[in-house]
PDB file of C-alpha atoms in Angstrom:
ATOM      1  CA  UNK A  12     101.331  71.368 119.201  1.00  0.00           C
ATOM      2  CA  UNK A  13     104.399  68.965 119.678  1.00  0.00           C
ATOM      3  CA  UNK A  14     102.129  68.140 123.007  1.00  0.00           C
ATOM      4  CA  UNK A  15      99.116  68.300 121.627  1.00  0.00           C
ATOM      5  CA  UNK A  16     100.356  65.696 118.584  1.00  0.00           C
ATOM      6  CA  UNK A  17     102.236  63.872 120.687  1.00  0.00           C
ATOM      7  CA  UNK A  18      99.920  61.158 121.113  1.00  0.00           C
ATOM      8  CA  UNK A  19      99.963  60.578 117.399  1.00  0.00           C
ATOM      9  CA  UNK A  20     102.911  59.469 117.180  1.00  0.00           C
ATOM     10  CA  UNK A  21     102.776  55.742 118.343  1.00  0.00           C
ATOM     11  CA  UNK A  22      99.491  55.557 117.545  1.00  0.00           C
ATOM     12  CA  UNK A  23     100.608  56.182 114.031  1.00  0.00           C
ATOM     13  CA  UNK A  24     103.644  53.612 114.347  1.00  0.00           C
ATOM     14  CA  UNK A  25     101.736  51.124 115.907  1.00  0.00           C
ATOM     15  CA  UNK A  26      97.868  51.347 115.450  1.00  0.00           C
ATOM     16  CA  UNK A  27      94.870  51.018 117.790  1.00  0.00           C
ATOM     17  CA  UNK A  28      91.489  49.364 117.690  1.00  0.00           C
ATOM     18  CA  UNK A  29      88.974  52.247 116.841  1.00  0.00           C
ATOM     19  CA  UNK A  30      85.060  51.959 115.862  1.00  0.00           C
ATOM     20  CA  UNK A  31      85.028  53.463 112.892  1.00  0.00           C
ATOM     21  CA  UNK A  32      81.623  54.282 110.173  1.00  0.00           C
ATOM     22  CA  UNK A  33      80.397  51.680 109.848  1.00  0.00           C
ATOM     23  CA  UNK A  34      80.257  50.076 113.066  1.00  0.00           C
ATOM     24  CA  UNK A  35      82.994  47.869 113.146  1.00  0.00           C
ATOM     25  CA  UNK A  36      86.258  47.629 115.369  1.00  0.00           C
ATOM     26  CA  UNK A  37      89.945  47.574 113.022  1.00  0.00           C
ATOM     27  CA  UNK A  38      92.825  48.200 113.513  1.00  0.00           C
ATOM     28  CA  UNK A  39      94.023  52.171 111.695  1.00  0.00           C
ATOM     29  CA  UNK A  40      97.279  53.811 112.836  1.00  0.00           C
ATOM     30  CA  UNK A  41      95.682  57.878 112.891  1.00  0.00           C
ATOM     31  CA  UNK A  42      98.424  60.059 110.857  1.00  0.00           C
ATOM     32  CA  UNK A  43      98.164  63.633 110.224  1.00  0.00           C
ATOM     33  CA  UNK A  44      96.349  64.123 106.990  1.00  0.00           C
ATOM     34  CA  UNK A  45      95.564  67.916 107.230  1.00  0.00           C
ATOM     35  CA  UNK A  46      96.641  71.398 108.958  1.00  0.00           C
ATOM     36  CA  UNK A  47      94.501  74.288 107.867  1.00  0.00           C
ATOM     37  CA  UNK A  48      96.122  77.349 108.621  1.00  0.00           C
ATOM     38  CA  UNK A  49      96.466  81.282 107.482  1.00  0.00           C
ATOM     39  CA  UNK A  50      98.945  81.489 105.319  1.00  0.00           C
ATOM     40  CA  UNK A  51     101.684  83.221 107.733  1.00  0.00           C
ATOM     41  CA  UNK A  52     100.840  80.417 109.896  1.00  0.00           C
ATOM     42  CA  UNK A  53     101.145  77.702 106.936  1.00  0.00           C
ATOM     43  CA  UNK A  54     104.221  79.303 106.117  1.00  0.00           C
ATOM     44  CA  UNK A  55     105.412  78.866 109.939  1.00  0.00           C
ATOM     45  CA  UNK A  56     105.045  75.751 109.556  1.00  0.00           C
ATOM     46  CA  UNK A  57     107.178  75.220 106.638  1.00  0.00           C
ATOM     47  CA  UNK A  58     109.049  76.225 107.753  1.00  0.00           C
ATOM     48  CA  UNK A  59     109.340  78.799 104.539  1.00  0.00           C
ATOM     49  CA  UNK A  60     109.597  82.523 103.809  1.00  0.00           C
ATOM     50  CA  UNK A  61     106.330  84.265 102.586  1.00  0.00           C
ATOM     51  CA  UNK A  62     107.480  84.642  98.911  1.00  0.00           C
ATOM     52  CA  UNK A  63     107.976  81.215  98.285  1.00  0.00           C
ATOM     53  CA  UNK A  64     105.698  78.410  97.375  1.00  0.00           C
ATOM     54  CA  UNK A  65     104.546  76.025 100.575  1.00  0.00           C
ATOM     55  CA  UNK A  66     104.496  72.841  98.245  1.00  0.00           C
ATOM     56  CA  UNK A  67     106.963  73.885  95.032  1.00  0.00           C
ATOM     57  CA  UNK A  68     109.723  74.991  95.186  1.00  0.00           C
ATOM     58  CA  UNK A  69     109.444  77.693  92.643  1.00  0.00           C
ATOM     59  CA  UNK A  70     111.392  80.761  92.776  1.00  0.00           C
ATOM     60  CA  UNK A  71     109.307  83.670  94.187  1.00  0.00           C
ATOM     61  CA  UNK A  72     109.185  85.685  90.876  1.00  0.00           C
ATOM     62  CA  UNK A  73     108.285  83.038  88.726  1.00  0.00           C
ATOM     63  CA  UNK A  74     105.107  82.348  90.625  1.00  0.00           C
ATOM     64  CA  UNK A  75     102.740  84.131  87.798  1.00  0.00           C
ATOM     65  CA  UNK A  76     104.052  81.199  85.403  1.00  0.00           C
ATOM     66  CA  UNK A  77     102.054  78.062  84.569  1.00  0.00           C
ATOM     67  CA  UNK A  78     105.414  75.062  85.106  1.00  0.00           C
ATOM     68  CA  UNK A  79     104.998  72.335  87.140  1.00  0.00           C
ATOM     69  CA  UNK A  80     108.450  72.856  89.488  1.00  0.00           C
ATOM     70  CA  UNK A  81     109.655  69.838  92.013  1.00  0.00           C
ATOM     71  CA  UNK A  82     107.626  69.568  95.071  1.00  0.00           C
ATOM     72  CA  UNK A  83     108.978  70.109  98.383  1.00  0.00           C
ATOM     73  CA  UNK A  84     110.367  66.959 100.367  1.00  0.00           C
ATOM     74  CA  UNK A  85     110.399  66.393 104.045  1.00  0.00           C
ATOM     75  CA  UNK A  86     114.010  64.705 104.516  1.00  0.00           C
ATOM     76  CA  UNK A  87     115.111  67.322 102.206  1.00  0.00           C
ATOM     77  CA  UNK A  88     114.168  70.545 104.306  1.00  0.00           C
ATOM     78  CA  UNK A  89     115.032  68.433 107.913  1.00  0.00           C
ATOM     79  CA  UNK A  90     118.629  67.442 106.783  1.00  0.00           C
ATOM     80  CA  UNK A  91     118.755  71.417 105.106  1.00  0.00           C
ATOM     81  CA  UNK A  92     118.466  72.927 108.291  1.00  0.00           C
ATOM     82  CA  UNK A  93     120.166  70.043 110.148  1.00  0.00           C
ATOM     83  CA  UNK A  94     122.934  71.181 108.380  1.00  0.00           C
ATOM     84  CA  UNK A  95     122.116  75.093 108.567  1.00  0.00           C
ATOM     85  CA  UNK A  96     121.719  74.486 112.727  1.00  0.00           C
ATOM     86  CA  UNK A  97     125.444  72.654 113.039  1.00  0.00           C
ATOM     87  CA  UNK A  98     127.391  75.242 110.548  1.00  0.00           C
ATOM     88  CA  UNK A  99     125.379  78.552 111.127  1.00  0.00           C
ATOM     89  CA  UNK A 100     124.814  78.783 107.300  1.00  0.00           C
ATOM     90  CA  UNK A 101     123.841  77.211 103.810  1.00  0.00           C
ATOM     91  CA  UNK A 102     123.915  78.005 101.048  1.00  0.00           C
ATOM     92  CA  UNK A 103     121.019  75.542 100.274  1.00  0.00           C
ATOM     93  CA  UNK A 104     119.352  76.809 103.404  1.00  0.00           C
ATOM     94  CA  UNK A 105     118.740  80.041 101.483  1.00  0.00           C
ATOM     95  CA  UNK A 106     118.031  78.888  98.309  1.00  0.00           C
ATOM     96  CA  UNK A 107     114.852  77.185  99.089  1.00  0.00           C
ATOM     97  CA  UNK A 108     114.261  79.861 101.274  1.00  0.00           C
ATOM     98  CA  UNK A 109     113.914  78.532 104.663  1.00  0.00           C
ATOM     99  CA  UNK A 110     113.049  80.505 107.993  1.00  0.00           C
ATOM    100  CA  UNK A 111     114.822  79.218 111.252  1.00  0.00           C
ATOM    101  CA  UNK A 112     112.766  76.930 112.913  1.00  0.00           C
ATOM    102  CA  UNK A 113     114.517  74.002 114.372  1.00  0.00           C
ATOM    103  CA  UNK A 114     112.167  73.101 116.429  1.00  0.00           C
ATOM    104  CA  UNK A 115     109.351  70.776 114.534  1.00  0.00           C
ATOM    105  CA  UNK A 116     106.340  69.750 115.836  1.00  0.00           C
ATOM    106  CA  UNK A 117     105.783  67.076 113.036  1.00  0.00           C
ATOM    107  CA  UNK A 118     109.149  65.374 112.677  1.00  0.00           C
ATOM    108  CA  UNK A 119     109.138  62.540 114.807  1.00  0.00           C
ATOM    109  CA  UNK A 120     105.215  62.274 113.323  1.00  0.00           C
ATOM    110  CA  UNK A 121     104.680  58.771 111.100  1.00  0.00           C
ATOM    111  CA  UNK A 122     103.631  59.230 106.889  1.00  0.00           C
ATOM    112  CA  UNK A 123     103.222  63.028 107.539  1.00  0.00           C
ATOM    113  CA  UNK A 124     104.531  65.033 104.281  1.00  0.00           C
ATOM    114  CA  UNK A 125     103.165  68.884 106.088  1.00  0.00           C
ATOM    115  CA  UNK A 126     103.352  70.309 102.615  1.00  0.00           C
ATOM    116  CA  UNK A 127     101.254  67.262 101.131  1.00  0.00           C
ATOM    117  CA  UNK A 128      98.308  68.348 104.096  1.00  0.00           C
ATOM    118  CA  UNK A 129      98.693  72.008 103.646  1.00  0.00           C
ATOM    119  CA  UNK A 130      95.086  73.345 103.019  1.00  0.00           C
ATOM    120  CA  UNK A 131      94.835  76.449 100.311  1.00  0.00           C
ATOM    121  CA  UNK A 132      93.427  79.963 102.041  1.00  0.00           C
ATOM    122  CA  UNK A 133      90.894  81.104 100.412  1.00  0.00           C
ATOM    123  CA  UNK A 134      90.065  84.305 101.928  1.00  0.00           C
ATOM    124  CA  UNK A 135      93.234  85.715 101.464  1.00  0.00           C
ATOM    125  CA  UNK A 136      94.744  84.050  99.159  1.00  0.00           C
ATOM    126  CA  UNK A 137      91.797  83.750  96.366  1.00  0.00           C
ATOM    127  CA  UNK A 138      88.948  86.342  97.460  1.00  0.00           C
ATOM    128  CA  UNK A 139      91.954  88.687  98.610  1.00  0.00           C
ATOM    129  CA  UNK A 140      94.499  87.545  96.771  1.00  0.00           C
ATOM    130  CA  UNK A 141      93.972  86.722  92.842  1.00  0.00           C
ATOM    131  CA  UNK A 142      90.591  88.915  93.363  1.00  0.00           C
ATOM    132  CA  UNK A 143      90.811  91.749  95.126  1.00  0.00           C
ATOM    133  CA  UNK A 144      94.733  92.620  94.663  1.00  0.00           C
ATOM    134  CA  UNK A 145      95.283  91.310  91.133  1.00  0.00           C
ATOM    135  CA  UNK A 146      92.030  91.340  89.962  1.00  0.00           C
ATOM    136  CA  UNK A 147      90.338  94.050  90.441  1.00  0.00           C
ATOM    137  CA  UNK A 148      93.098  96.989  90.669  1.00  0.00           C
ATOM    138  CA  UNK A 149      94.174  95.996  87.156  1.00  0.00           C
ATOM    139  CA  UNK A 150      90.026  96.445  86.081  1.00  0.00           C
ATOM    140  CA  UNK A 151      90.193  99.958  88.150  1.00  0.00           C
ATOM    141  CA  UNK A 152      93.950 100.254  86.275  1.00  0.00           C
ATOM    142  CA  UNK A 153      91.773 100.231  82.854  1.00  0.00           C
ATOM    143  CA  UNK A 154      88.269 101.404  83.105  1.00  0.00           C
ATOM    144  CA  UNK A 155      89.261 103.963  85.899  1.00  0.00           C
ATOM    145  CA  UNK A 156      87.184 103.954  89.639  1.00  0.00           C
ATOM    146  CA  UNK A 157      84.503 106.348  88.428  1.00  0.00           C
ATOM    147  CA  UNK A 158      83.188 104.233  85.050  1.00  0.00           C
ATOM    148  CA  UNK A 159      83.634 100.862  87.991  1.00  0.00           C
ATOM    149  CA  UNK A 160      81.485 102.534  90.593  1.00  0.00           C
ATOM    150  CA  UNK A 161      78.667 104.309  87.866  1.00  0.00           C
ATOM    151  CA  UNK A 162      78.180 100.174  86.494  1.00  0.00           C
ATOM    152  CA  UNK A 163      78.282  98.866  90.009  1.00  0.00           C
ATOM    153  CA  UNK A 164      74.987 101.760  90.803  1.00  0.00           C
ATOM    154  CA  UNK A 165      72.917 101.372  86.951  1.00  0.00           C
ATOM    155  CA  UNK A 166      73.081  96.967  88.295  1.00  0.00           C
ATOM    156  CA  UNK A 167      68.871  96.341  88.497  1.00  0.00           C
ATOM    157  CA  UNK A 168      68.630  94.723  91.852  1.00  0.00           C
ATOM    158  CA  UNK A 169      67.489  90.911  91.425  1.00  0.00           C
ATOM    159  CA  UNK A 170      66.577  88.681  94.298  1.00  0.00           C
ATOM    160  CA  UNK A 171      69.351  87.716  96.951  1.00  0.00           C
ATOM    161  CA  UNK A 172      71.493  89.943  95.528  1.00  0.00           C
ATOM    162  CA  UNK A 173      72.629  93.234  97.363  1.00  0.00           C
ATOM    163  CA  UNK A 174      72.378  95.982  95.341  1.00  0.00           C
ATOM    164  CA  UNK A 175      75.529  98.320  95.488  1.00  0.00           C
ATOM    165  CA  UNK A 176      74.293 102.348  95.555  1.00  0.00           C
ATOM    166  CA  UNK A 177      77.243 103.891  96.752  1.00  0.00           C
ATOM    167  CA  UNK A 178      79.576 102.578  93.922  1.00  0.00           C
ATOM    168  CA  UNK A 179      82.073  99.461  93.678  1.00  0.00           C
ATOM    169  CA  UNK A 180      81.973  97.243  96.801  1.00  0.00           C
ATOM    170  CA  UNK A 181      84.582  94.255  95.116  1.00  0.00           C
ATOM    171  CA  UNK A 182      82.126  91.967  95.177  1.00  0.00           C
ATOM    172  CA  UNK A 183      82.997  88.353  93.143  1.00  0.00           C
ATOM    173  CA  UNK A 184      78.622  87.657  91.860  1.00  0.00           C
ATOM    174  CA  UNK A 185      78.513  90.581  90.483  1.00  0.00           C
ATOM    175  CA  UNK A 186      81.147  91.369  88.831  1.00  0.00           C
ATOM    176  CA  UNK A 187      81.363  90.491  86.161  1.00  0.00           C
ATOM    177  CA  UNK A 188      78.200  91.859  84.885  1.00  0.00           C
ATOM    178  CA  UNK A 189      78.985  95.532  86.142  1.00  0.00           C
ATOM    179  CA  UNK A 190      82.260  94.738  83.047  1.00  0.00           C
ATOM    180  CA  UNK A 191      80.471  93.774  80.000  1.00  0.00           C
ATOM    181  CA  UNK A 192      79.620  96.044  77.898  1.00  0.00           C
ATOM    182  CA  UNK A 193      82.639  98.674  79.453  1.00  0.00           C
ATOM    183  CA  UNK A 194      85.320  96.752  78.844  1.00  0.00           C
ATOM    184  CA  UNK A 195      87.310  94.890  75.745  1.00  0.00           C
ATOM    185  CA  UNK A 196      86.130  91.062  75.400  1.00  0.00           C
ATOM    186  CA  UNK A 197      89.910  89.845  75.422  1.00  0.00           C
ATOM    187  CA  UNK A 198      90.119  91.097  79.436  1.00  0.00           C
ATOM    188  CA  UNK A 199      86.771  89.739  79.846  1.00  0.00           C
ATOM    189  CA  UNK A 200      87.493  86.537  79.651  1.00  0.00           C
ATOM    190  CA  UNK A 201      90.059  86.976  81.029  1.00  0.00           C
ATOM    191  CA  UNK A 202      87.922  87.462  84.359  1.00  0.00           C
ATOM    192  CA  UNK A 203      85.475  84.975  83.822  1.00  0.00           C
ATOM    193  CA  UNK A 204      88.240  82.291  83.582  1.00  0.00           C
ATOM    194  CA  UNK A 205      89.944  83.672  87.243  1.00  0.00           C
ATOM    195  CA  UNK A 206      86.314  83.453  88.682  1.00  0.00           C
ATOM    196  CA  UNK A 207      86.378  80.444  87.509  1.00  0.00           C
ATOM    197  CA  UNK A 208      89.081  79.896  89.066  1.00  0.00           C
ATOM    198  CA  UNK A 209      88.098  80.977  92.051  1.00  0.00           C
ATOM    199  CA  UNK A 210      84.521  79.179  93.484  1.00  0.00           C
ATOM    200  CA  UNK A 211      85.845  76.288  91.138  1.00  0.00           C
ATOM    201  CA  UNK A 212      88.056  76.176  94.415  1.00  0.00           C
ATOM    202  CA  UNK A 213      85.455  76.292  96.859  1.00  0.00           C
ATOM    203  CA  UNK A 214      83.208  73.568  95.729  1.00  0.00           C
ATOM    204  CA  UNK A 215      83.378  70.516  99.406  1.00  0.00           C
ATOM    205  CA  UNK A 216      83.851  68.182  96.980  1.00  0.00           C
ATOM    206  CA  UNK A 217      85.533  67.134  93.170  1.00  0.00           C
ATOM    207  CA  UNK A 218      85.900  65.406  90.322  1.00  0.00           C
ATOM    208  CA  UNK A 219      86.880  64.747  86.809  1.00  0.00           C
ATOM    209  CA  UNK A 220      85.389  67.134  85.549  1.00  0.00           C
ATOM    210  CA  UNK A 221      85.316  70.117  88.018  1.00  0.00           C
ATOM    211  CA  UNK A 222      89.642  69.226  88.084  1.00  0.00           C
ATOM    212  CA  UNK A 223      89.060  69.473  84.074  1.00  0.00           C
ATOM    213  CA  UNK A 224      87.636  72.513  84.095  1.00  0.00           C
ATOM    214  CA  UNK A 225      89.296  74.057  87.046  1.00  0.00           C
ATOM    215  CA  UNK A 226      93.389  73.331  84.882  1.00  0.00           C
ATOM    216  CA  UNK A 227      91.312  74.442  81.919  1.00  0.00           C
ATOM    217  CA  UNK A 228      89.868  77.911  83.593  1.00  0.00           C
ATOM    218  CA  UNK A 229      93.183  78.631  84.528  1.00  0.00           C
ATOM    219  CA  UNK A 230      94.946  77.869  81.564  1.00  0.00           C
ATOM    220  CA  UNK A 231      92.763  80.505  79.464  1.00  0.00           C
ATOM    221  CA  UNK A 232      93.239  82.843  82.141  1.00  0.00           C
ATOM    222  CA  UNK A 233      97.914  82.300  81.971  1.00  0.00           C
ATOM    223  CA  UNK A 234      97.267  82.377  77.803  1.00  0.00           C
ATOM    224  CA  UNK A 235      95.118  85.818  77.866  1.00  0.00           C
ATOM    225  CA  UNK A 236      96.595  87.710  80.194  1.00  0.00           C
ATOM    226  CA  UNK A 237     100.598  87.290  79.097  1.00  0.00           C
ATOM    227  CA  UNK A 238     101.238  89.849  76.383  1.00  0.00           C
ATOM    228  CA  UNK A 239     102.234  88.517  72.837  1.00  0.00           C
ATOM    229  CA  UNK A 240     105.767  87.976  72.187  1.00  0.00           C
ATOM    230  CA  UNK A 241     107.260  89.044  75.855  1.00  0.00           C
ATOM    231  CA  UNK A 242     108.712  87.304  77.899  1.00  0.00           C
ATOM    232  CA  UNK A 243     109.282  87.987  81.697  1.00  0.00           C
ATOM    233  CA  UNK A 244     113.503  87.649  80.536  1.00  0.00           C
ATOM    234  CA  UNK A 245     113.969  90.363  79.153  1.00  0.00           C
ATOM    235  CA  UNK A 246     114.112  92.780  81.324  1.00  0.00           C
ATOM    236  CA  UNK A 247     115.492  90.901  83.463  1.00  0.00           C
ATOM    237  CA  UNK A 248     119.112  90.652  81.366  1.00  0.00           C
ATOM    238  CA  UNK A 249     118.894  94.485  81.410  1.00  0.00           C
ATOM    239  CA  UNK A 250     118.405  94.324  85.310  1.00  0.00           C
ATOM    240  CA  UNK A 251     122.164  92.078  84.616  1.00  0.00           C
ATOM    241  CA  UNK A 252     123.735  94.473  82.758  1.00  0.00           C
ATOM    242  CA  UNK A 253     122.300  98.381  83.894  1.00  0.00           C
ATOM    243  CA  UNK A 254     122.512  97.235  88.267  1.00  0.00           C
ATOM    244  CA  UNK A 255     124.042  93.603  88.537  1.00  0.00           C
ATOM    245  CA  UNK A 256     126.467  94.360  86.674  1.00  0.00           C
ATOM    246  CA  UNK A 257     127.521  98.326  87.284  1.00  0.00           C
ATOM    247  CA  UNK A 258     127.420  96.979  91.612  1.00  0.00           C
ATOM    248  CA  UNK A 259     129.436  94.496  91.224  1.00  0.00           C
ATOM    249  CA  UNK A 260     132.050  97.442  89.092  1.00  0.00           C
ATOM    250  CA  UNK A 261     131.324  99.830  92.104  1.00  0.00           C
ATOM    251  CA  UNK A 262     132.415  96.503  94.609  1.00  0.00           C
ATOM    252  CA  UNK A 263     135.636  96.145  92.685  1.00  0.00           C
ATOM    253  CA  UNK A 264     136.911  99.351  92.902  1.00  0.00           C
ATOM    254  CA  UNK A 265     136.126 100.052  96.754  1.00  0.00           C
ATOM    255  CA  UNK A 266     138.303  96.876  97.174  1.00  0.00           C
ATOM    256  CA  UNK A 267     140.783  97.850  95.327  1.00  0.00           C
ATOM    257  CA  UNK A 268     140.890 101.657  96.764  1.00  0.00           C
ATOM    258  CA  UNK A 269     141.156  99.928  99.663  1.00  0.00           C
ATOM    259  CA  UNK A 270     144.247  97.764  98.803  1.00  0.00           C
ATOM    260  CA  UNK A 271     145.447 101.226  98.061  1.00  0.00           C
ATOM    261  CA  UNK A 272     145.420 103.329 100.616  1.00  0.00           C
ATOM    262  CA  UNK A 273     146.442 100.213 102.617  1.00  0.00           C
ATOM    263  CA  UNK A 274     149.716  99.933 100.753  1.00  0.00           C
ATOM    264  CA  UNK A 275     150.553 103.384 100.513  1.00  0.00           C
ATOM    265  CA  UNK A 276     150.373 103.041 104.306  1.00  0.00           C
ATOM    266  CA  UNK A 277     152.467 100.475 104.808  1.00  0.00           C
ATOM    267  CA  UNK A 278     155.400 101.694 102.020  1.00  0.00           C
ATOM    268  CA  UNK A 279     154.992 105.141 104.379  1.00  0.00           C
ATOM    269  CA  UNK A 280     155.080 103.071 107.430  1.00  0.00           C
ATOM    270  CA  UNK A 281     158.394 101.838 106.074  1.00  0.00           C
ATOM    271  CA  UNK A 282     160.458 104.559 105.036  1.00  0.00           C
ATOM    272  CA  UNK A 283     160.409 105.906 108.604  1.00  0.00           C
ATOM    273  CA  UNK A 284     160.624 103.180 110.258  1.00  0.00           C
ATOM    274  CA  UNK A 285     164.419 103.921 111.352  1.00  0.00           C
ATOM    275  CA  UNK A 286     163.348 108.285 111.387  1.00  0.00           C
ATOM    276  CA  UNK A 287     163.889 109.952 114.746  1.00  0.00           C
ATOM    277  CA  UNK A 288     160.633 109.607 116.267  1.00  0.00           C
ATOM    278  CA  UNK A 289     159.199 109.699 119.453  1.00  0.00           C
ATOM    279  CA  UNK A 290     157.839 106.180 120.881  1.00  0.00           C
ATOM    280  CA  UNK A 291     154.465 106.616 120.916  1.00  0.00           C
ATOM    281  CA  UNK A 292     154.378 104.804 123.676  1.00  0.00           C
ATOM    282  CA  UNK A 293     155.356 108.452 124.703  1.00  0.00           C
ATOM    283  CA  UNK A 294     152.910 110.169 122.621  1.00  0.00           C
ATOM    284  CA  UNK A 295     150.440 108.590 124.587  1.00  0.00           C
ATOM    285  CA  UNK A 296     148.114 110.921 127.021  1.00  0.00           C
ATOM    286  CA  UNK A 297     146.943 109.523 130.284  1.00  0.00           C
ATOM    287  CA  UNK A 298     142.530 109.418 130.476  1.00  0.00           C
ATOM    288  CA  UNK A 299     141.230 109.526 133.962  1.00  0.00           C
ATOM    289  CA  UNK A 300     139.823 105.939 134.250  1.00  0.00           C
ATOM    290  CA  UNK A 301     135.591 107.103 134.925  1.00  0.00           C
ATOM    291  CA  UNK A 302     132.447 104.378 136.257  1.00  0.00           C
ATOM    292  CA  UNK A 303     129.101 104.471 136.189  1.00  0.00           C
ATOM    293  CA  UNK A 304     127.113 103.048 137.748  1.00  0.00           C
ATOM    294  CA  UNK A 305     122.824 102.856 136.759  1.00  0.00           C
ATOM    295  CA  UNK A 306     120.476 104.199 139.789  1.00  0.00           C
ATOM    296  CA  UNK A 307     118.373 100.825 139.489  1.00  0.00           C
ATOM    297  CA  UNK A 308     119.657  97.693 139.438  1.00  0.00           C
ATOM    298  CA  UNK A 309     118.005  95.545 136.356  1.00  0.00           C
ATOM    299  CA  UNK A 310     117.845  93.038 138.230  1.00  0.00           C
ATOM    300  CA  UNK A 311     116.765  93.012 142.004  1.00  0.00           C
ATOM    301  CA  UNK A 312     116.098  90.187 145.045  1.00  0.00           C
ATOM    302  CA  UNK A 313     119.568  87.650 142.786  1.00  0.00           C
ATOM    303  CA  UNK A 314     120.436  84.751 144.765  1.00  0.00           C
ATOM    304  CA  UNK A 315     123.749  83.601 145.252  1.00  0.00           C
ATOM    305  CA  UNK A 316     123.934  80.378 143.281  1.00  0.00           C
ATOM    306  CA  UNK A 317     122.246  82.833 139.777  1.00  0.00           C
ATOM    307  CA  UNK A 318     125.506  84.875 140.416  1.00  0.00           C
ATOM    308  CA  UNK A 319     128.142  82.112 140.416  1.00  0.00           C
ATOM    309  CA  UNK A 320     126.219  80.517 137.322  1.00  0.00           C
ATOM    310  CA  UNK A 321     124.470  82.878 135.229  1.00  0.00           C
ATOM    311  CA  UNK A 322     127.492  85.619 135.174  1.00  0.00           C
ATOM    312  CA  UNK A 323     130.394  82.840 135.463  1.00  0.00           C
ATOM    313  CA  UNK A 324     131.646  84.582 139.149  1.00  0.00           C
ATOM    314  CA  UNK A 325     132.528  81.572 140.716  1.00  0.00           C
ATOM    315  CA  UNK A 326     134.573  83.087 143.407  1.00  0.00           C
ATOM    316  CA  UNK A 327     132.106  85.289 144.136  1.00  0.00           C
ATOM    317  CA  UNK A 328     131.809  85.262 148.244  1.00  0.00           C
ATOM    318  CA  UNK A 329     135.451  85.198 148.720  1.00  0.00           C
ATOM    319  CA  UNK A 330     135.086  89.036 146.881  1.00  0.00           C
ATOM    320  CA  UNK A 331     132.655  89.477 148.700  1.00  0.00           C
ATOM    321  CA  UNK A 332     134.359  88.465 152.122  1.00  0.00           C
ATOM    322  CA  UNK A 333     137.389  90.158 151.606  1.00  0.00           C
ATOM    323  CA  UNK A 334     135.156  93.449 150.367  1.00  0.00           C
ATOM    324  CA  UNK A 335     133.184  93.614 153.374  1.00  0.00           C
ATOM    325  CA  UNK A 336     136.201  92.775 155.923  1.00  0.00           C
ATOM    326  CA  UNK A 337     138.336  95.545 153.973  1.00  0.00           C
ATOM    327  CA  UNK A 338     135.740  98.781 154.401  1.00  0.00           C
ATOM    328  CA  UNK A 339     133.527  97.652 157.241  1.00  0.00           C
ATOM    329  CA  UNK A 340     136.897  97.348 160.083  1.00  0.00           C
TER     330      UNK A 340
END
């Protein structure tokens, strides 16, 4: 990507004369404004772990909350990566969930914020992620797979609409219709709002009306899908009290035990320092040294230059001459 986008570096700074869509010659500055890829490649380009958000600094266990967070900053990220590459460790690097990718193709591109350029991955994030892995599995746990299969099979045929006579196939177009009458109204509203959000996200062009409807669908989903008077801080506090504190206490006891053993050993050695114990060198048993040579060499036809440079053997030639002279005479 660095070689592919290298012409944009100078063109973005200095500009180029180009013929625009209106047929006139303009002096333009071409820059990178959009990067389309699947989610794993987006995480690699953004130097983010797959459990982190590509656009903001929200924590991984808060992804489902409808709250705005601070966005990623290119300058701050490059500074953190530089500090990590120099010192091999950084608390800020771990806190932001970054990956150790130091040779970035985008760092020389002018006026480019890669976190804004990344486009949503509709297939993996919406169709497969939100709809199939969450909504469908949620409805399956409420109704059961057998009941949903019956609803799929009982649907009437309609032109240009596929009929799933063998049961569930997780199709978004007919999912709301099969839930109608078979599930609670609140759950049906949640499913409708989530599917509305997915369809709004696929529009080729957006207006203020569609963006407002998209936000209202997302707010409706978060309003009805969360349990009343429930906060995720409660189980988190229990996790701290019953898991984290116990783990820290176990580590503290382990350190205390190691210090006790070390103190007992030092006290025993101090009490027997002037005793008539035999010299430790007399107790050493001679051990025969055996050398093993591989039957097949790992590297073949290695030049003398590479042996001296790669294996740090500058005296290889004199040693080889001495060996040959002493064994071939």
